[in-house]
mmCIF file of C-alpha atoms in Angstrom:
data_model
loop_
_atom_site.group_PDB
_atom_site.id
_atom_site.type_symbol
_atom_site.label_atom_id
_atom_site.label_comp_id
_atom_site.label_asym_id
_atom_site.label_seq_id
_atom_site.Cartn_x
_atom_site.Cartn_y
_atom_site.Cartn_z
ATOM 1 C CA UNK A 4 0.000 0.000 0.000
ATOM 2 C CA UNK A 5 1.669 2.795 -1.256
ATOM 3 C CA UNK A 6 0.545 6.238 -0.998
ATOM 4 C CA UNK A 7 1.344 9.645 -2.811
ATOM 5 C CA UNK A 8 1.269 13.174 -0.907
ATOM 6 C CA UNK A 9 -2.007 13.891 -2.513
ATOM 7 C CA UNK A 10 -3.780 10.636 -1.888
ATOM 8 C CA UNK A 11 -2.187 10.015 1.479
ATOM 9 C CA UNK A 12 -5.328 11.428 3.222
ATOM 10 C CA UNK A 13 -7.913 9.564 1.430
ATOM 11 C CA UNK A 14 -7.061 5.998 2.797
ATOM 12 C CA UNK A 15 -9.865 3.498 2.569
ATOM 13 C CA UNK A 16 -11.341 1.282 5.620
ATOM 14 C CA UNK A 17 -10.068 -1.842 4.001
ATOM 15 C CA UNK A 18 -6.385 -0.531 3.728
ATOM 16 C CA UNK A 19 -6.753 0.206 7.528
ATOM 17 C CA UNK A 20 -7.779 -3.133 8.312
ATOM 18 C CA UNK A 21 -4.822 -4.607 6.198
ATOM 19 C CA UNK A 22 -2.196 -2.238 8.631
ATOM 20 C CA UNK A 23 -1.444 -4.755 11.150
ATOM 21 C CA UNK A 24 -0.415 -2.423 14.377
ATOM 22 C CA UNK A 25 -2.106 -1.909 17.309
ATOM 23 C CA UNK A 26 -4.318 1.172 18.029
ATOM 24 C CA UNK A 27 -1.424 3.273 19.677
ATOM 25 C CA UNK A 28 0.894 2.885 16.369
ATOM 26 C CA UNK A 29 -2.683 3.423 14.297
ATOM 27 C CA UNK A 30 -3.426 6.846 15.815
ATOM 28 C CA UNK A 31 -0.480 8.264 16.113
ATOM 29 C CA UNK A 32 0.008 6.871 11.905
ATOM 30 C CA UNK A 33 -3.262 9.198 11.707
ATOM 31 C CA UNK A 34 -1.797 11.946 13.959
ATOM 32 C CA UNK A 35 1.572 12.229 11.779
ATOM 33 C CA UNK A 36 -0.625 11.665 8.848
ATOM 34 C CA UNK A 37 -2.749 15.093 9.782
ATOM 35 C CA UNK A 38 0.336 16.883 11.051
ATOM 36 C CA UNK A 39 2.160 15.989 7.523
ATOM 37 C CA UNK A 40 -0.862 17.359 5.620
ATOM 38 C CA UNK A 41 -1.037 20.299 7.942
ATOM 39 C CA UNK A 42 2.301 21.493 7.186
ATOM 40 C CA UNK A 43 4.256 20.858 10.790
ATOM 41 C CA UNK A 44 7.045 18.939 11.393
ATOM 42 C CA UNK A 45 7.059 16.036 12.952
ATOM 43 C CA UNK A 46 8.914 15.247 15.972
ATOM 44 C CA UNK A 47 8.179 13.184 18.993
ATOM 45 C CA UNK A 48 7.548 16.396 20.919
ATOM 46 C CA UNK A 49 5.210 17.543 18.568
ATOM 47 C CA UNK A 50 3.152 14.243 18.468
ATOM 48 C CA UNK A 51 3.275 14.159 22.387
ATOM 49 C CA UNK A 52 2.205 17.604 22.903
ATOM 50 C CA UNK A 53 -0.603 17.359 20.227
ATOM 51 C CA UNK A 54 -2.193 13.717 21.764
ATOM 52 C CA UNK A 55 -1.333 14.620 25.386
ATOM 53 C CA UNK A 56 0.875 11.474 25.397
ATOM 54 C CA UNK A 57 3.852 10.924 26.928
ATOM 55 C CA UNK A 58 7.534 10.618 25.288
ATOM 56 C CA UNK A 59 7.462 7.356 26.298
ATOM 57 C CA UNK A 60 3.954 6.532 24.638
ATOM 58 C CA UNK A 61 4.942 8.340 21.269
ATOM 59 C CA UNK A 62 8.905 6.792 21.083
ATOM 60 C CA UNK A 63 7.182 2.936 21.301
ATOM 61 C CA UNK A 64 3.968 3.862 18.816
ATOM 62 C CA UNK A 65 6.603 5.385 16.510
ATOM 63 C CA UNK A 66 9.392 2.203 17.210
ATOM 64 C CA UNK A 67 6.372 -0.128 15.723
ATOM 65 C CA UNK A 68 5.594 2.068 12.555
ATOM 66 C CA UNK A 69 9.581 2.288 11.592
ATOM 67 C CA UNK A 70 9.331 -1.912 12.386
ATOM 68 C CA UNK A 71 6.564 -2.725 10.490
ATOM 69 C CA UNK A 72 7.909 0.060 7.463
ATOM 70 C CA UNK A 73 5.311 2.888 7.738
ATOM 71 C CA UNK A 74 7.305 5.446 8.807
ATOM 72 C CA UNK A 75 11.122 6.643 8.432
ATOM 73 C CA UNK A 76 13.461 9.150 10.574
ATOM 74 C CA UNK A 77 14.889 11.824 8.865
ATOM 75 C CA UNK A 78 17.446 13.446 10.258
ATOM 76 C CA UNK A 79 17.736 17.293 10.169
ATOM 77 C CA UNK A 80 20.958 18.690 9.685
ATOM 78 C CA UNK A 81 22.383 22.270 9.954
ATOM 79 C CA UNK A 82 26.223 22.302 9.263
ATOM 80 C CA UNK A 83 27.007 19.073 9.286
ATOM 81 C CA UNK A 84 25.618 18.871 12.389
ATOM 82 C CA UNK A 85 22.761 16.664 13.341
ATOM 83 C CA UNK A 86 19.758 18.732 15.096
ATOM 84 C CA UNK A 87 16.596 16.605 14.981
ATOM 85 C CA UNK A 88 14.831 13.855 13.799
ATOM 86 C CA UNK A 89 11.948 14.248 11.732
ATOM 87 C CA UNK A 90 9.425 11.290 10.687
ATOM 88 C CA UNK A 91 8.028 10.778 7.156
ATOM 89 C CA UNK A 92 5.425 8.280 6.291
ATOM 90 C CA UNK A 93 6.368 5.980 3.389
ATOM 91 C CA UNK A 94 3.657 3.218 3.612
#
């Protein structure tokens, strides 16, 4: 199930179904999904902050999308220097 930047938001009840994760790494696919679509970066802060979840919550929703291959880390760079993480969706 691939999905382009314009389609990404129109993803059918049958595709969700065929996701395999458990309801923590579903929402918070749909909460980076929204941010992504919003504009905002996406950082574990930012998905904490937004669902009221903790670090914690966020770093093992977002450890079973990079497992399963629905999401990647980007890192953000500035000189060289590595300043961030940033997730993309890719599934």
């Amino acid at each position: 199930m691939r999905h382009t930047e314009s389609d990404r938001d129109k993803i059918t009840g049958k595709e969700v179904e065929n996701m395999k994760l458990s309801l923590k790494g579903l929402g918070c696919w749909f909460v980076i999904a929204n941010m992504k679509k919003q504009g905002e970066h996406i950082t574990m802060q930012c998905i904490a902050e937004k669902t009221d979840s903790s670090i914690a919550a966020v770093r093992t929703a977002i450890a079973e999308l990079i497992n399963k291959g629905y999401l990647k880390r980007e890192f953000i760079r500035e000189g060289g220097i590595i300043r961030g993480i940033e997730y993309v969706i890719v599934a």
